[in-house]
PDB file of C-alpha atoms in Angstrom:
ATOM      1  CA  MET A   1     109.616 -67.379 200.963  1.00  0.00           C
ATOM      2  CA  PRO A   2     111.416 -64.472 202.626  1.00  0.00           C
ATOM      3  CA  ARG A   3     112.416 -64.585 206.250  1.00  0.00           C
ATOM      4  CA  THR A   4     110.191 -62.428 208.530  1.00  0.00           C
ATOM      5  CA  LYS A   5     111.424 -60.526 211.494  1.00  0.00           C
ATOM      6  CA  THR A   6     109.357 -59.994 214.642  1.00  0.00           C
ATOM      7  CA  GLY A   7     109.721 -56.171 214.541  1.00  0.00           C
ATOM      8  CA  THR A   8     106.284 -54.926 215.440  1.00  0.00           C
ATOM      9  CA  THR A   9     105.425 -57.880 217.661  1.00  0.00           C
ATOM     10  CA  ARG A  10     108.618 -57.610 219.679  1.00  0.00           C
ATOM     11  CA  ARG A  11     108.298 -53.863 219.974  1.00  0.00           C
ATOM     12  CA  ARG A  12     104.759 -54.174 221.271  1.00  0.00           C
ATOM     13  CA  ARG A  13     105.762 -56.789 223.807  1.00  0.00           C
ATOM     14  CA  HIS A  14     108.714 -54.715 225.016  1.00  0.00           C
ATOM     15  CA  LYS A  15     106.655 -51.539 225.242  1.00  0.00           C
ATOM     16  CA  LYS A  16     104.019 -53.391 227.344  1.00  0.00           C
ATOM     17  CA  VAL A  17     106.647 -54.523 229.828  1.00  0.00           C
ATOM     18  CA  LEU A  18     108.343 -51.124 229.965  1.00  0.00           C
ATOM     19  CA  LYS A  19     104.993 -49.415 230.520  1.00  0.00           C
ATOM     20  CA  LEU A  20     104.380 -51.706 233.500  1.00  0.00           C
ATOM     21  CA  ASN A  21     107.678 -50.637 235.006  1.00  0.00           C
ATOM     22  CA  LYS A  22     107.214 -46.936 234.700  1.00  0.00           C
ATOM     23  CA  GLY A  23     108.549 -45.247 237.826  1.00  0.00           C
ATOM     24  CA  TYR A  24     111.032 -47.985 238.716  1.00  0.00           C
ATOM     25  CA  ARG A  25     114.591 -46.921 239.546  1.00  0.00           C
ATOM     26  CA  GLY A  26     117.479 -47.015 237.122  1.00  0.00           C
ATOM     27  CA  THR A  27     117.591 -49.525 234.349  1.00  0.00           C
ATOM     28  CA  ASN A  28     114.603 -51.424 235.696  1.00  0.00           C
ATOM     29  CA  SER A  29     112.408 -48.955 233.817  1.00  0.00           C
ATOM     30  CA  ARG A  30     114.589 -48.554 230.699  1.00  0.00           C
ATOM     31  CA  LEU A  31     116.164 -51.865 229.636  1.00  0.00           C
ATOM     32  CA  TYR A  32     113.819 -54.651 228.592  1.00  0.00           C
ATOM     33  CA  LYS A  33     115.687 -57.539 230.094  1.00  0.00           C
ATOM     34  CA  ARG A  34     115.989 -55.931 233.537  1.00  0.00           C
ATOM     35  CA  ALA A  35     112.423 -54.549 233.271  1.00  0.00           C
ATOM     36  CA  LYS A  36     111.041 -58.057 232.613  1.00  0.00           C
ATOM     37  CA  GLU A  37     112.816 -59.429 235.726  1.00  0.00           C
ATOM     38  CA  ALA A  38     111.618 -56.449 237.839  1.00  0.00           C
ATOM     39  CA  ALA A  39     108.066 -57.006 236.691  1.00  0.00           C
ATOM     40  CA  LEU A  40     108.185 -60.665 237.668  1.00  0.00           C
ATOM     41  CA  HIS A  41     109.567 -59.861 241.087  1.00  0.00           C
ATOM     42  CA  ALA A  42     106.978 -57.101 241.558  1.00  0.00           C
ATOM     43  CA  GLY A  43     104.222 -59.626 240.811  1.00  0.00           C
ATOM     44  CA  GLN A  44     105.611 -61.991 243.452  1.00  0.00           C
ATOM     45  CA  TYR A  45     105.864 -59.193 246.058  1.00  0.00           C
ATOM     46  CA  ALA A  46     102.303 -58.074 245.251  1.00  0.00           C
ATOM     47  CA  PHE A  47     100.993 -61.673 245.702  1.00  0.00           C
ATOM     48  CA  ILE A  48     102.782 -62.072 249.008  1.00  0.00           C
ATOM     49  CA  GLY A  49     101.678 -58.591 250.100  1.00  0.00           C
ATOM     50  CA  ARG A  50      98.031 -59.444 249.617  1.00  0.00           C
ATOM     51  CA  LYS A  51      98.399 -62.369 252.013  1.00  0.00           C
ATOM     52  CA  LEU A  52     100.392 -60.289 254.549  1.00  0.00           C
ATOM     53  CA  ARG A  53      97.825 -57.483 254.532  1.00  0.00           C
ATOM     54  CA  LYS A  54      95.178 -59.846 255.974  1.00  0.00           C
ATOM     55  CA  ARG A  55      97.589 -60.916 258.732  1.00  0.00           C
ATOM     56  CA  ASP A  56      98.504 -57.321 259.539  1.00  0.00           C
ATOM     57  CA  MET A  57      94.905 -56.153 259.694  1.00  0.00           C
ATOM     58  CA  ARG A  58      94.045 -58.951 262.135  1.00  0.00           C
ATOM     59  CA  LYS A  59      96.996 -57.966 264.316  1.00  0.00           C
ATOM     60  CA  LEU A  60      95.826 -54.327 264.255  1.00  0.00           C
ATOM     61  CA  TRP A  61      92.279 -55.289 265.292  1.00  0.00           C
ATOM     62  CA  ILE A  62      93.587 -57.372 268.190  1.00  0.00           C
ATOM     63  CA  MET A  63      95.875 -54.527 269.365  1.00  0.00           C
ATOM     64  CA  ARG A  64      92.977 -52.086 269.217  1.00  0.00           C
ATOM     65  CA  ILE A  65      90.677 -54.341 271.234  1.00  0.00           C
ATOM     66  CA  ASN A  66      93.355 -55.046 273.864  1.00  0.00           C
ATOM     67  CA  GLY A  67      94.167 -51.305 274.089  1.00  0.00           C
ATOM     68  CA  ALA A  68      90.511 -50.423 274.516  1.00  0.00           C
ATOM     69  CA  LEU A  69      90.166 -53.067 277.234  1.00  0.00           C
ATOM     70  CA  THR A  70      93.093 -51.624 279.207  1.00  0.00           C
ATOM     71  CA  GLU A  71      91.845 -48.068 278.632  1.00  0.00           C
ATOM     72  CA  ILE A  72      88.462 -48.707 280.160  1.00  0.00           C
ATOM     73  CA  GLY A  73      90.100 -50.514 283.091  1.00  0.00           C
ATOM     74  CA  ALA A  74      88.503 -53.908 282.465  1.00  0.00           C
ATOM     75  CA  LYS A  75      89.840 -56.843 284.458  1.00  0.00           C
ATOM     76  CA  LEU A  76      89.936 -58.829 281.243  1.00  0.00           C
ATOM     77  CA  ASN A  77      92.786 -59.193 278.873  1.00  0.00           C
ATOM     78  CA  TYR A  78      92.188 -59.830 275.137  1.00  0.00           C
ATOM     79  CA  SER A  79      92.157 -63.662 275.224  1.00  0.00           C
ATOM     80  CA  ARG A  80      89.835 -63.814 278.218  1.00  0.00           C
ATOM     81  CA  PHE A  81      87.545 -61.278 276.586  1.00  0.00           C
ATOM     82  CA  ILE A  82      87.277 -63.275 273.344  1.00  0.00           C
ATOM     83  CA  ASN A  83      86.664 -66.437 275.395  1.00  0.00           C
ATOM     84  CA  ALA A  84      83.910 -64.652 277.382  1.00  0.00           C
ATOM     85  CA  LEU A  85      82.292 -63.422 274.174  1.00  0.00           C
ATOM     86  CA  LYS A  86      82.163 -67.010 272.838  1.00  0.00           C
ATOM     87  CA  ARG A  87      80.692 -68.232 276.147  1.00  0.00           C
ATOM     88  CA  GLU A  88      77.951 -65.550 276.028  1.00  0.00           C
ATOM     89  CA  LYS A  89      77.339 -66.446 272.324  1.00  0.00           C
ATOM     90  CA  ILE A  90      78.016 -62.883 271.178  1.00  0.00           C
ATOM     91  CA  GLU A  91      79.092 -63.273 267.550  1.00  0.00           C
ATOM     92  CA  LEU A  92      81.079 -60.122 266.790  1.00  0.00           C
ATOM     93  CA  ASN A  93      84.201 -60.550 264.734  1.00  0.00           C
ATOM     94  CA  ARG A  94      87.472 -58.765 265.583  1.00  0.00           C
ATOM     95  CA  LYS A  95      87.060 -56.168 262.853  1.00  0.00           C
ATOM     96  CA  MET A  96      83.670 -55.042 264.208  1.00  0.00           C
ATOM     97  CA  LEU A  97      84.846 -55.158 267.805  1.00  0.00           C
ATOM     98  CA  SER A  98      87.818 -52.888 266.998  1.00  0.00           C
ATOM     99  CA  GLU A  99      85.583 -50.454 265.090  1.00  0.00           C
ATOM    100  CA  ILE A 100      83.233 -50.280 268.042  1.00  0.00           C
ATOM    101  CA  ALA A 101      86.131 -49.843 270.429  1.00  0.00           C
ATOM    102  CA  VAL A 102      87.576 -46.976 268.387  1.00  0.00           C
ATOM    103  CA  ASN A 103      84.366 -45.149 267.402  1.00  0.00           C
ATOM    104  CA  ASP A 104      81.903 -45.917 270.188  1.00  0.00           C
ATOM    105  CA  ALA A 105      83.484 -46.323 273.597  1.00  0.00           C
ATOM    106  CA  LYS A 106      80.095 -46.534 275.456  1.00  0.00           C
ATOM    107  CA  ALA A 107      78.916 -49.441 273.393  1.00  0.00           C
ATOM    108  CA  PHE A 108      82.237 -51.222 273.786  1.00  0.00           C
ATOM    109  CA  LYS A 109      82.035 -50.719 277.583  1.00  0.00           C
ATOM    110  CA  ALA A 110      78.508 -52.122 277.521  1.00  0.00           C
ATOM    111  CA  ILE A 111      79.779 -55.246 275.675  1.00  0.00           C
ATOM    112  CA  VAL A 112      82.610 -55.642 278.178  1.00  0.00           C
ATOM    113  CA  ASP A 113      80.204 -55.253 281.106  1.00  0.00           C
ATOM    114  CA  LYS A 114      77.884 -57.897 279.660  1.00  0.00           C
ATOM    115  CA  VAL A 115      80.582 -60.488 279.286  1.00  0.00           C
ATOM    116  CA  SER A 116      82.500 -59.790 282.494  1.00  0.00           C
ATOM    117  CA  LYS A 117      79.685 -60.376 284.979  1.00  0.00           C
TER     118      LYS A 117
END
């Protein structure tokens, strides 16, 4: 039985990895060995980035809420405001509060007035 080489299989595998790395700098997009390593690292960075995005968005919402509170001249800071919301049983999450603060200042002021009395 003759020995078979993995010509088409290997080429297909290499092309798949090189296609993933299109646009990478230098040999990371041209040489298979480097491209394979770059693809593995890119996958790790993407995984970590998906976790970090959630953290960053929550930080952004908190900054927006705190900024809106200082802008309207409320006597509350962010942590006291959130505590007052929980006491009044107003169940708005930080994402919705920041959207209201950015897009509808009157409604946000009404919420602040309701919890600060």
